[in-house]
mmCIF file of N, CA, C and O in Angstrom:
data_model
loop_
_atom_site.group_PDB
_atom_site.id
_atom_site.type_symbol
_atom_site.label_atom_id
_atom_site.label_comp_id
_atom_site.label_asym_id
_atom_site.label_seq_id
_atom_site.Cartn_x
_atom_site.Cartn_y
_atom_site.Cartn_z
ATOM 1 N N MET T 1 12.783 -11.990 3.010
ATOM 2 C CA MET T 1 12.055 -10.902 2.391
ATOM 3 C C MET T 1 12.580 -9.585 2.978
ATOM 4 O O MET T 1 12.777 -9.440 4.139
ATOM 5 N N ARG T 2 12.675 -8.595 2.052
ATOM 6 C CA ARG T 2 13.167 -7.331 2.463
ATOM 7 C C ARG T 2 12.072 -6.507 3.205
ATOM 8 O O ARG T 2 10.923 -6.836 3.054
ATOM 9 N N GLY T 3 12.502 -5.527 3.924
ATOM 10 C CA GLY T 3 11.548 -4.688 4.693
ATOM 11 C C GLY T 3 10.787 -3.749 3.766
ATOM 12 O O GLY T 3 11.207 -3.439 2.676
ATOM 13 N N ILE T 4 9.632 -3.309 4.290
ATOM 14 C CA ILE T 4 8.827 -2.329 3.551
ATOM 15 C C ILE T 4 9.530 -0.964 3.692
ATOM 16 O O ILE T 4 9.990 -0.592 4.735
ATOM 17 N N LYS T 5 9.603 -0.249 2.562
ATOM 18 C CA LYS T 5 10.223 1.073 2.570
ATOM 19 C C LYS T 5 9.415 2.076 1.762
ATOM 20 O O LYS T 5 8.502 1.679 1.006
ATOM 21 N N LYS T 6 9.736 3.346 1.981
ATOM 22 C CA LYS T 6 9.029 4.395 1.219
ATOM 23 C C LYS T 6 9.158 4.147 -0.272
ATOM 24 O O LYS T 6 10.237 3.802 -0.788
ATOM 25 N N GLY T 7 8.027 4.309 -0.963
ATOM 26 C CA GLY T 7 7.977 4.098 -2.423
ATOM 27 C C GLY T 7 7.493 2.730 -2.864
ATOM 28 O O GLY T 7 7.132 2.549 -4.009
ATOM 29 N N ASP T 8 7.387 1.760 -1.913
ATOM 30 C CA ASP T 8 6.865 0.462 -2.281
ATOM 31 C C ASP T 8 5.362 0.532 -2.591
ATOM 32 O O ASP T 8 4.671 1.392 -2.007
ATOM 33 N N ILE T 9 4.908 -0.389 -3.395
ATOM 34 C CA ILE T 9 3.458 -0.565 -3.652
ATOM 35 C C ILE T 9 3.081 -1.805 -2.867
ATOM 36 O O ILE T 9 3.658 -2.879 -3.042
ATOM 37 N N VAL T 10 2.095 -1.647 -1.956
ATOM 38 C CA VAL T 10 1.740 -2.735 -1.020
ATOM 39 C C VAL T 10 0.237 -2.874 -0.970
ATOM 40 O O VAL T 10 -0.566 -2.073 -1.417
ATOM 41 N N SER T 11 -0.194 -3.947 -0.282
ATOM 42 C CA SER T 11 -1.599 -4.172 0.102
ATOM 43 C C SER T 11 -1.594 -4.598 1.570
ATOM 44 O O SER T 11 -0.565 -5.034 2.093
ATOM 45 N N ARG T 12 -2.776 -4.527 2.192
ATOM 46 C CA ARG T 12 -2.917 -4.897 3.577
ATOM 47 C C ARG T 12 -3.525 -6.275 3.740
ATOM 48 O O ARG T 12 -4.641 -6.510 3.261
ATOM 49 N N GLY T 13 -2.839 -7.193 4.364
ATOM 50 C CA GLY T 13 -3.303 -8.558 4.551
ATOM 51 C C GLY T 13 -4.594 -8.646 5.338
ATOM 52 O O GLY T 13 -5.459 -9.450 5.044
ATOM 53 N N SER T 14 -4.730 -7.741 6.328
ATOM 54 C CA SER T 14 -5.918 -7.822 7.187
ATOM 55 C C SER T 14 -7.162 -7.376 6.455
ATOM 56 O O SER T 14 -8.305 -7.621 6.920
ATOM 57 N N TYR T 15 -7.056 -6.782 5.265
ATOM 58 C CA TYR T 15 -8.191 -6.388 4.442
ATOM 59 C C TYR T 15 -8.215 -7.219 3.133
ATOM 60 O O TYR T 15 -8.679 -6.727 2.100
ATOM 61 N N ASN T 16 -7.695 -8.431 3.184
ATOM 62 C CA ASN T 16 -7.678 -9.314 2.032
ATOM 63 C C ASN T 16 -6.980 -8.741 0.838
ATOM 64 O O ASN T 16 -7.404 -9.020 -0.316
ATOM 65 N N ASN T 17 -6.048 -7.906 1.026
ATOM 66 C CA ASN T 17 -5.230 -7.301 -0.056
ATOM 67 C C ASN T 17 -6.087 -6.647 -1.129
ATOM 68 O O ASN T 17 -5.805 -6.806 -2.304
ATOM 69 N N ASP T 18 -7.148 -5.981 -0.714
ATOM 70 C CA ASP T 18 -8.156 -5.466 -1.637
ATOM 71 C C ASP T 18 -7.750 -4.134 -2.301
ATOM 72 O O ASP T 18 -8.181 -3.890 -3.442
ATOM 73 N N ILE T 19 -6.883 -3.328 -1.691
ATOM 74 C CA ILE T 19 -6.548 -2.033 -2.235
ATOM 75 C C ILE T 19 -5.015 -1.943 -2.319
ATOM 76 O O ILE T 19 -4.298 -2.363 -1.412
ATOM 77 N N LEU T 20 -4.533 -1.370 -3.406
ATOM 78 C CA LEU T 20 -3.078 -1.123 -3.517
ATOM 79 C C LEU T 20 -2.748 0.286 -2.976
ATOM 80 O O LEU T 20 -3.474 1.241 -3.220
ATOM 81 N N PHE T 21 -1.658 0.343 -2.247
ATOM 82 C CA PHE T 21 -1.225 1.581 -1.646
ATOM 83 C C PHE T 21 0.234 1.844 -1.981
ATOM 84 O O PHE T 21 1.038 0.944 -2.135
ATOM 85 N N TYR T 22 0.548 3.152 -2.078
ATOM 86 C CA TYR T 22 1.914 3.641 -2.144
ATOM 87 C C TYR T 22 2.357 3.956 -0.749
ATOM 88 O O TYR T 22 1.640 4.601 0.028
ATOM 89 N N VAL T 23 3.540 3.477 -0.327
ATOM 90 C CA VAL T 23 4.086 3.768 0.979
ATOM 91 C C VAL T 23 4.661 5.187 0.967
ATOM 92 O O VAL T 23 5.664 5.456 0.329
ATOM 93 N N GLU T 24 3.999 6.130 1.656
ATOM 94 C CA GLU T 24 4.379 7.503 1.726
ATOM 95 C C GLU T 24 5.522 7.716 2.733
ATOM 96 O O GLU T 24 6.398 8.506 2.516
ATOM 97 N N ASP T 25 5.472 6.969 3.819
ATOM 98 C CA ASP T 25 6.496 7.054 4.838
ATOM 99 C C ASP T 25 6.406 5.855 5.770
ATOM 100 O O ASP T 25 5.353 5.168 5.841
ATOM 101 N N VAL T 26 7.498 5.528 6.467
ATOM 102 C CA VAL T 26 7.506 4.511 7.521
ATOM 103 C C VAL T 26 8.036 5.160 8.777
ATOM 104 O O VAL T 26 9.129 5.777 8.719
ATOM 105 N N ILE T 27 7.267 5.083 9.836
ATOM 106 C CA ILE T 27 7.655 5.700 11.083
ATOM 107 C C ILE T 27 7.798 4.690 12.180
ATOM 108 O O ILE T 27 7.098 3.666 12.210
ATOM 109 N N ASN T 28 8.716 4.989 13.103
ATOM 110 C CA ASN T 28 8.931 4.146 14.285
ATOM 111 C C ASN T 28 8.039 4.648 15.394
ATOM 112 O O ASN T 28 8.227 5.798 15.849
ATOM 113 N N LYS T 29 7.112 3.861 15.852
ATOM 114 C CA LYS T 29 6.168 4.273 16.854
ATOM 115 C C LYS T 29 6.165 3.294 18.012
ATOM 116 O O LYS T 29 6.080 2.094 17.817
ATOM 117 N N ASP T 30 6.228 3.772 19.207
ATOM 118 C CA ASP T 30 6.183 2.924 20.435
ATOM 119 C C ASP T 30 7.139 1.727 20.434
ATOM 120 O O ASP T 30 6.689 0.594 20.269
ATOM 121 N N ARG T 31 8.413 2.044 20.558
ATOM 122 C CA ARG T 31 9.410 0.994 20.715
ATOM 123 C C ARG T 31 9.429 -0.057 19.613
ATOM 124 O O ARG T 31 8.991 -1.187 19.808
ATOM 125 N N ASN T 32 9.920 0.348 18.480
ATOM 126 C CA ASN T 32 10.169 -0.550 17.378
ATOM 127 C C ASN T 32 8.884 -1.095 16.685
ATOM 128 O O ASN T 32 8.962 -2.049 15.935
ATOM 129 N N LYS T 33 7.733 -0.471 16.968
ATOM 130 C CA LYS T 33 6.521 -0.839 16.182
ATOM 131 C C LYS T 33 6.492 0.100 14.968
ATOM 132 O O LYS T 33 6.244 1.265 15.048
ATOM 133 N N MET T 34 6.775 -0.466 13.798
ATOM 134 C CA MET T 34 6.876 0.285 12.590
ATOM 135 C C MET T 34 5.487 0.441 11.964
ATOM 136 O O MET T 34 4.775 -0.536 11.778
ATOM 137 N N ILE T 35 5.134 1.686 11.658
ATOM 138 C CA ILE T 35 3.830 2.005 11.038
ATOM 139 C C ILE T 35 4.099 2.658 9.672
ATOM 140 O O ILE T 35 4.953 3.545 9.554
ATOM 141 N N ALA T 36 3.365 2.200 8.654
ATOM 142 C CA ALA T 36 3.496 2.776 7.328
ATOM 143 C C ALA T 36 2.339 3.744 7.089
ATOM 144 O O ALA T 36 1.164 3.409 7.366
ATOM 145 N N VAL T 37 2.631 4.874 6.495
ATOM 146 C CA VAL T 37 1.629 5.844 6.105
ATOM 147 C C VAL T 37 1.407 5.579 4.595
ATOM 148 O O VAL T 37 2.340 5.509 3.806
ATOM 149 N N LEU T 38 0.141 5.318 4.227
ATOM 150 C CA LEU T 38 -0.229 4.800 2.895
ATOM 151 C C LEU T 38 -1.121 5.734 2.171
ATOM 152 O O LEU T 38 -1.979 6.414 2.750
ATOM 153 N N LYS T 39 -0.984 5.794 0.848
ATOM 154 C CA LYS T 39 -1.880 6.502 -0.061
ATOM 155 C C LYS T 39 -2.321 5.537 -1.135
ATOM 156 O O LYS T 39 -1.537 4.786 -1.696
ATOM 157 N N GLY T 40 -3.634 5.576 -1.455
ATOM 158 C CA GLY T 40 -4.160 4.713 -2.456
ATOM 159 C C GLY T 40 -3.516 4.950 -3.856
ATOM 160 O O GLY T 40 -3.277 6.097 -4.215
ATOM 161 N N VAL T 41 -3.321 3.858 -4.605
ATOM 162 C CA VAL T 41 -2.755 3.986 -5.943
ATOM 163 C C VAL T 41 -3.885 4.294 -6.939
ATOM 164 O O VAL T 41 -3.697 5.210 -7.751
ATOM 165 N N THR T 42 -4.975 3.596 -6.889
ATOM 166 C CA THR T 42 -6.085 3.829 -7.838
ATOM 167 C C THR T 42 -7.354 4.350 -7.179
ATOM 168 O O THR T 42 -8.312 4.639 -7.892
ATOM 169 N N ILE T 43 -7.322 4.498 -5.850
ATOM 170 C CA ILE T 43 -8.474 5.005 -5.098
ATOM 171 C C ILE T 43 -7.968 6.149 -4.256
ATOM 172 O O ILE T 43 -6.878 6.030 -3.641
ATOM 173 N N ARG T 44 -8.747 7.187 -4.130
ATOM 174 C CA ARG T 44 -8.334 8.340 -3.318
ATOM 175 C C ARG T 44 -8.618 8.026 -1.843
ATOM 176 O O ARG T 44 -9.718 8.191 -1.325
ATOM 177 N N VAL T 45 -7.557 7.498 -1.164
ATOM 178 C CA VAL T 45 -7.716 7.097 0.228
ATOM 179 C C VAL T 45 -6.360 7.192 0.873
ATOM 180 O O VAL T 45 -5.313 6.964 0.220
ATOM 181 N N GLU T 46 -6.334 7.511 2.167
ATOM 182 C CA GLU T 46 -5.143 7.518 2.991
ATOM 183 C C GLU T 46 -5.378 6.557 4.129
ATOM 184 O O GLU T 46 -6.483 6.474 4.658
ATOM 185 N N ALA T 47 -4.329 5.909 4.559
ATOM 186 C CA ALA T 47 -4.440 4.975 5.705
ATOM 187 C C ALA T 47 -3.059 4.813 6.334
ATOM 188 O O ALA T 47 -2.086 5.315 5.839
ATOM 189 N N ASP T 48 -3.101 4.113 7.476
ATOM 190 C CA ASP T 48 -1.813 3.668 8.064
ATOM 191 C C ASP T 48 -2.011 2.231 8.474
ATOM 192 O O ASP T 48 -3.136 1.782 8.628
ATOM 193 N N ALA T 49 -0.890 1.550 8.605
ATOM 194 C CA ALA T 49 -0.949 0.107 8.940
ATOM 195 C C ALA T 49 0.360 -0.290 9.526
ATOM 196 O O ALA T 49 1.425 0.231 9.141
ATOM 197 N N PRO T 50 0.347 -1.310 10.410
ATOM 198 C CA PRO T 50 1.610 -1.865 10.869
ATOM 199 C C PRO T 50 2.311 -2.542 9.717
ATOM 200 O O PRO T 50 1.724 -3.156 8.849
ATOM 201 N N VAL T 51 3.608 -2.375 9.665
ATOM 202 C CA VAL T 51 4.404 -2.905 8.559
ATOM 203 C C VAL T 51 4.197 -4.422 8.445
ATOM 204 O O VAL T 51 4.188 -4.973 7.354
ATOM 205 N N GLU T 52 4.012 -5.128 9.553
ATOM 206 C CA GLU T 52 3.809 -6.604 9.535
ATOM 207 C C GLU T 52 2.583 -6.988 8.772
ATOM 208 O O GLU T 52 2.496 -8.121 8.265
ATOM 209 N N ASP T 53 1.618 -6.110 8.605
ATOM 210 C CA ASP T 53 0.370 -6.412 7.915
ATOM 211 C C ASP T 53 0.464 -6.208 6.392
ATOM 212 O O ASP T 53 -0.362 -6.640 5.668
ATOM 213 N N LEU T 54 1.543 -5.614 5.935
ATOM 214 C CA LEU T 54 1.693 -5.240 4.522
ATOM 215 C C LEU T 54 2.375 -6.319 3.714
ATOM 216 O O LEU T 54 3.263 -7.003 4.190
ATOM 217 N N ARG T 55 1.918 -6.424 2.459
ATOM 218 C CA ARG T 55 2.504 -7.342 1.469
ATOM 219 C C ARG T 55 2.912 -6.523 0.259
ATOM 220 O O ARG T 55 2.070 -5.754 -0.258
ATOM 221 N N ILE T 56 4.086 -6.703 -0.232
ATOM 222 C CA ILE T 56 4.503 -5.988 -1.442
ATOM 223 C C ILE T 56 3.764 -6.579 -2.645
ATOM 224 O O ILE T 56 3.677 -7.835 -2.787
ATOM 225 N N ALA T 57 3.149 -5.743 -3.414
ATOM 226 C CA ALA T 57 2.327 -6.172 -4.565
ATOM 227 C C ALA T 57 3.255 -6.546 -5.730
ATOM 228 O O ALA T 57 4.250 -5.894 -5.970
ATOM 229 N N ASP T 58 2.885 -7.626 -6.413
ATOM 230 C CA ASP T 58 3.677 -8.007 -7.550
ATOM 231 C C ASP T 58 3.336 -7.082 -8.764
ATOM 232 O O ASP T 58 2.270 -6.500 -8.819
ATOM 233 N N THR T 59 4.250 -6.984 -9.682
ATOM 234 C CA THR T 59 4.120 -6.062 -10.785
ATOM 235 C C THR T 59 2.867 -6.343 -11.626
ATOM 236 O O THR T 59 2.206 -5.436 -12.058
ATOM 237 N N GLY T 60 2.541 -7.610 -11.787
ATOM 238 C CA GLY T 60 1.340 -7.949 -12.566
ATOM 239 C C GLY T 60 0.073 -7.399 -11.961
ATOM 240 O O GLY T 60 -0.798 -6.891 -12.683
ATOM 241 N N LYS T 61 -0.064 -7.485 -10.620
ATOM 242 C CA LYS T 61 -1.255 -6.966 -9.947
ATOM 243 C C LYS T 61 -1.330 -5.465 -10.062
ATOM 244 O O LYS T 61 -2.406 -4.905 -10.258
ATOM 245 N N VAL T 62 -0.179 -4.779 -9.947
ATOM 246 C CA VAL T 62 -0.156 -3.339 -10.041
ATOM 247 C C VAL T 62 -0.599 -2.890 -11.475
ATOM 248 O O VAL T 62 -1.423 -2.039 -11.650
ATOM 249 N N ASN T 63 0.008 -3.546 -12.497
ATOM 250 C CA ASN T 63 -0.356 -3.204 -13.873
ATOM 251 C C ASN T 63 -1.859 -3.482 -14.165
ATOM 252 O O ASN T 63 -2.509 -2.697 -14.813
ATOM 253 N N GLU T 64 -2.361 -4.585 -13.616
ATOM 254 C CA GLU T 64 -3.801 -4.910 -13.815
ATOM 255 C C GLU T 64 -4.641 -3.819 -13.196
ATOM 256 O O GLU T 64 -5.653 -3.348 -13.814
ATOM 257 N N ALA T 65 -4.362 -3.375 -11.983
ATOM 258 C CA ALA T 65 -5.157 -2.349 -11.315
ATOM 259 C C ALA T 65 -5.098 -1.057 -12.052
ATOM 260 O O ALA T 65 -6.140 -0.338 -12.201
ATOM 261 N N ILE T 66 -3.934 -0.649 -12.565
ATOM 262 C CA ILE T 66 -3.806 0.599 -13.328
ATOM 263 C C ILE T 66 -4.578 0.518 -14.675
ATOM 264 O O ILE T 66 -5.247 1.431 -15.049
ATOM 265 N N ASN T 67 -4.491 -0.637 -15.319
ATOM 266 C CA ASN T 67 -5.265 -0.801 -16.591
ATOM 267 C C ASN T 67 -6.758 -0.755 -16.365
ATOM 268 O O ASN T 67 -7.488 -0.172 -17.158
ATOM 269 N N GLU T 68 -7.246 -1.300 -15.247
ATOM 270 C CA GLU T 68 -8.640 -1.216 -14.917
ATOM 271 C C GLU T 68 -9.085 0.232 -14.665
ATOM 272 O O GLU T 68 -10.146 0.658 -15.096
ATOM 273 N N LEU T 69 -8.213 1.004 -14.038
ATOM 274 C CA LEU T 69 -8.477 2.420 -13.786
ATOM 275 C C LEU T 69 -8.563 3.130 -15.118
ATOM 276 O O LEU T 69 -9.523 3.937 -15.341
ATOM 277 N N TYR T 70 -7.669 2.911 -16.038
ATOM 278 C CA TYR T 70 -7.696 3.544 -17.351
ATOM 279 C C TYR T 70 -8.994 3.212 -18.110
ATOM 280 O O TYR T 70 -9.577 4.064 -18.819
ATOM 281 N N LYS T 71 -9.483 1.968 -17.996
ATOM 282 C CA LYS T 71 -10.703 1.561 -18.651
ATOM 283 C C LYS T 71 -11.879 2.347 -18.084
ATOM 284 O O LYS T 71 -12.774 2.754 -18.838
ATOM 285 N N LYS T 72 -11.913 2.581 -16.777
ATOM 286 C CA LYS T 72 -12.974 3.346 -16.148
ATOM 287 C C LYS T 72 -12.916 4.802 -16.623
ATOM 288 O O LYS T 72 -13.977 5.423 -16.831
ATOM 289 N N ILE T 73 -11.735 5.379 -16.779
ATOM 290 C CA ILE T 73 -11.594 6.738 -17.192
ATOM 291 C C ILE T 73 -12.086 6.896 -18.660
ATOM 292 O O ILE T 73 -12.740 7.898 -18.989
ATOM 293 N N ASP T 74 -11.696 5.961 -19.507
ATOM 294 C CA ASP T 74 -12.106 6.023 -20.938
ATOM 295 C C ASP T 74 -13.590 5.841 -21.053
ATOM 296 O O ASP T 74 -14.311 6.454 -21.721
#
């Protein structure tokens, strides 16, 4: 599996993959501990998480979440 990089859409395993996030940045913190700076895709939230906790979201899940958001807006 490839590494997490800026621009990926991910979810956090420790939170049961409940929210989709856009990876804003990946920083090296404390001797090779990589931390991702995250912004919510469909929810206005910012977070950070260890890269090891992140899972790249599949396209179907991303499309489903965006379609649900559009339904709420309409």
